[in-house]
Coordinates of C-alpha atoms in Angstrom, one line a residue:
H7 CA -1.7 10.7 -13.6
H8 CA -2.9 10.1 -10.2
L9 CA -5.2 13.4 -10.7
V10 CA -7.1 11.2 -12.5
C11 CA -6.5 7.6 -11.9
D12 CA -4.7 5.4 -10.2
G13 CA -2.8 1.9 -10.6
W14 CA -6.3 -0.4 -10.3
S15 CA -7.9 2.2 -12.8
T16 CA -5.1 1.7 -15.5
N17 CA -6.0 -2.0 -15.8
V18 CA -9.7 -1.3 -15.6
I19 CA -8.9 0.8 -18.7
L20 CA -6.3 -1.4 -20.5
N21 CA -8.9 -4.6 -19.6
E22 CA -11.5 -2.6 -21.3
L23 CA -9.4 -1.4 -24.6
S24 CA -8.4 -4.9 -25.1
A25 CA -12.1 -5.8 -24.8
L26 CA -12.7 -3.3 -27.3
Y27 CA -10.4 -3.8 -29.6
S28 CA -11.2 -7.7 -29.7
A29 CA -14.6 -6.8 -30.3
K30 CA -13.8 -4.4 -32.9
R31 CA -11.7 -7.4 -34.8
E32 CA -14.5 -9.8 -34.5
E33 CA -16.9 -7.4 -35.7
K34 CA -18.9 -7.5 -32.2
T35 CA -19.9 -5.3 -29.9
A36 CA -18.1 -5.2 -26.7
A37 CA -20.2 -6.0 -23.8
L38 CA -18.4 -3.6 -21.2
P39 CA -20.1 -3.3 -18.0
P40 CA -21.9 0.2 -17.5
P41 CA -18.8 2.7 -16.2
A42 CA -19.0 3.2 -12.3
S43 CA -19.6 6.8 -10.8
Y44 CA -16.8 8.7 -9.0
G45 CA -19.4 10.9 -7.7
E46 CA -20.6 7.8 -6.2
Y47 CA -17.5 6.6 -4.7
V48 CA -17.0 10.1 -3.2
R49 CA -20.5 9.8 -1.7
L50 CA -19.9 6.5 -0.2
E51 CA -16.6 7.3 1.1
A52 CA -18.3 10.4 2.8
E53 CA -20.7 8.4 4.8
A54 CA -18.0 6.1 5.7
Q55 CA -16.2 8.9 7.7
Q56 CA -19.6 9.2 9.5
S57 CA -19.7 5.6 10.7
P58 CA -18.9 3.8 14.0
E59 CA -16.4 1.9 12.1
W60 CA -14.7 5.1 10.9
K61 CA -14.1 6.6 14.5
A62 CA -13.1 3.1 15.7
A63 CA -10.1 2.8 13.1
E64 CA -9.4 6.3 13.6
A65 CA -8.5 5.5 17.2
W66 CA -6.9 2.8 16.3
W67 CA -4.7 4.4 13.9
R68 CA -4.0 7.2 16.2
D69 CA -2.8 4.7 19.4
L70 CA -0.4 3.1 16.9
F71 CA 1.4 5.9 16.3
A72 CA 0.7 7.5 19.6
T73 CA 4.4 7.4 20.4
P74 CA 7.1 9.5 18.0
V75 CA 7.9 7.8 14.5
P76 CA 11.3 7.7 14.3
R77 CA 12.9 9.1 11.3
L78 CA 14.6 6.0 8.7
E79 CA 18.4 7.3 8.8
L80 CA 20.0 5.6 5.6
P81 CA 23.9 5.6 4.8
T82 CA 23.6 7.5 1.2
D83 CA 26.2 9.0 -0.7
H84 CA 25.1 13.0 -0.2
P85 CA 23.5 14.8 2.8
H86 CA 19.6 14.4 2.6
S87 CA 18.1 17.9 1.3
A88 CA 16.1 19.7 3.9
A89 CA 13.9 21.3 1.0
Q90 CA 11.3 19.4 -0.9
S91 CA 12.0 19.1 -4.6
K92 CA 10.2 17.0 -7.1
R93 CA 13.2 15.3 -8.2
G94 CA 13.0 11.0 -8.4
A95 CA 13.2 7.8 -10.0
T96 CA 11.9 4.5 -10.1
R97 CA 14.6 1.7 -10.0
R98 CA 12.8 -1.9 -11.3
R99 CA 14.4 -5.3 -10.6
W100 CA 12.8 -7.9 -12.2
L101 CA 13.1 -11.5 -10.4
D102 CA 13.2 -14.6 -12.9
A103 CA 10.6 -17.4 -12.7
D104 CA 13.0 -20.1 -10.9
L105 CA 13.6 -17.6 -7.9
H106 CA 9.8 -16.4 -8.2
H107 CA 8.3 -19.9 -7.4
A108 CA 11.1 -20.6 -4.7
L109 CA 9.9 -17.3 -2.8
K110 CA 6.2 -18.8 -3.2
R111 CA 7.2 -22.2 -1.8
V112 CA 9.0 -20.3 1.1
G113 CA 6.4 -18.5 1.7
A114 CA 3.8 -21.4 1.6
Q115 CA 5.6 -23.3 4.0
H116 CA 5.2 -20.8 6.6
G117 CA 1.5 -19.7 5.7
S118 CA 2.4 -16.4 4.0
T119 CA 1.6 -14.5 0.9
L120 CA 4.4 -13.4 -1.4
F121 CA 3.5 -10.1 -0.3
A122 CA 4.1 -10.7 3.1
M123 CA 7.2 -12.0 2.8
L124 CA 8.9 -9.5 0.7
A125 CA 7.8 -6.8 2.7
A126 CA 9.4 -8.7 5.5
A127 CA 12.4 -9.3 3.6
F128 CA 12.3 -5.4 2.6
K129 CA 12.1 -4.0 6.2
V130 CA 14.7 -6.8 7.3
F131 CA 16.8 -4.9 4.8
L132 CA 16.1 -1.6 5.9
H133 CA 16.8 -2.4 9.5
R134 CA 20.6 -3.9 8.5
L135 CA 21.7 -0.8 6.5
S136 CA 20.4 1.7 9.2
G137 CA 20.5 0.0 12.4
Q138 CA 16.9 0.7 13.3
E139 CA 15.0 -1.4 15.1
E140 CA 11.6 0.6 14.4
I141 CA 10.7 0.8 10.9
V142 CA 7.3 2.5 8.7
I143 CA 7.1 1.7 5.5
G144 CA 4.1 2.1 3.2
V145 CA 1.7 -0.5 1.6
F146 CA -1.4 0.7 -1.2
S147 CA -4.9 -0.1 -0.4
A148 CA -7.8 0.2 -3.4
G149 CA -10.7 1.8 -2.8
Q150 CA -12.3 0.2 -6.0
A151 CA -12.5 -2.6 -3.4
R152 CA -13.2 -1.3 -0.4
V153 CA -16.8 0.3 -1.6
G154 CA -17.4 -2.7 -4.3
Q155 CA -16.8 -1.0 -7.5
P156 CA -14.2 -2.9 -9.2
D157 CA -14.8 -1.1 -12.6
L158 CA -14.7 2.5 -11.1
V159 CA -12.0 4.5 -12.7
G160 CA -10.7 7.4 -10.6
H161 CA -8.0 8.2 -7.7
C162 CA -9.2 5.8 -5.1
V163 CA -5.6 4.8 -3.4
N164 CA -4.9 4.9 -0.2
M165 CA -1.4 4.3 1.8
L166 CA -1.4 2.4 5.1
P167 CA 1.6 3.2 7.0
V168 CA 2.9 -0.1 8.5
R169 CA 4.9 0.2 11.9
S170 CA 6.9 -2.7 13.3
R171 CA 9.9 -3.6 15.1
L172 CA 12.8 -5.8 14.7
E173 CA 14.0 -6.5 18.7
G174 CA 16.7 -8.7 19.7
N175 CA 17.6 -10.0 16.3
P176 CA 14.8 -12.3 15.8
A177 CA 14.7 -15.6 13.1
F178 CA 13.3 -14.6 10.0
K179 CA 10.2 -16.8 10.2
D180 CA 9.2 -15.7 13.6
Y181 CA 9.7 -11.7 12.2
L182 CA 7.7 -12.7 9.3
A183 CA 4.8 -14.2 11.5
A184 CA 4.6 -11.2 13.6
L185 CA 4.5 -8.8 10.4
K186 CA 1.7 -10.8 8.9
S187 CA -0.4 -10.1 12.1
I188 CA 0.3 -6.6 11.8
L189 CA -0.9 -6.4 7.8
L190 CA -4.2 -8.4 8.8
D191 CA -4.6 -5.4 11.3
V192 CA -3.7 -2.4 8.9
Q193 CA -5.9 -4.4 6.3
E194 CA -8.5 -4.3 8.9
H195 CA -8.5 -0.7 9.1
E196 CA -7.7 0.5 5.8
D197 CA -10.8 2.5 5.3
Y198 CA -9.2 5.5 7.2
T199 CA -7.5 7.4 5.0
Y200 CA -3.2 8.5 5.1
G201 CA -3.9 12.0 4.6
R202 CA -6.3 12.2 7.8
L203 CA -3.9 10.4 10.0
L204 CA -0.9 13.1 9.1
Q205 CA -3.3 15.7 10.0
Q206 CA -4.2 14.0 13.1
L207 CA -0.6 13.2 14.1
K208 CA 0.7 16.8 12.8
L209 CA 4.2 15.1 12.0
P210 CA 7.0 17.6 10.5
R211 CA 8.3 17.0 7.2

């Protein structure tokens, strides 16, 4: 649960369980790294918030969202509820190996990662459904990587809102190039937290 760990942490736990299991089977002692301190992570995050880099990141995000964010209006089979609820679901779609390799090849031809290409395709899909030119999606950033503690178990995830526009019906390759640049800018300012940004912007639900 996110009260105690995130997706990155789950992989750390599973890798350590695997190492412990293998060592037990071979009657050896598992060579696990010393456990990282979540308290140290919190201390580093608090220190970072006093740095000039943090202030610069704050200014960058506030400038990016200086104009109002349009609400994404998707065609649905029933009206959106005004009351917040905990109801939800996850829908997964597996890509077969041939399609996966084909997508990676197309991305490589345009100097793009598979992630950036799928993000661009998702935004185009939302644009076609909604007819809206400006769309914001959220991507996740792992705090463990930011502070150099890859073996840390805890809730360190940060959401990065990616804002971009599809104006003038651009060719997909042109939009992909533009989104790649935006994603790099967002990653450069990933230390600033989503929660703090929401407090600054005072957005309605």
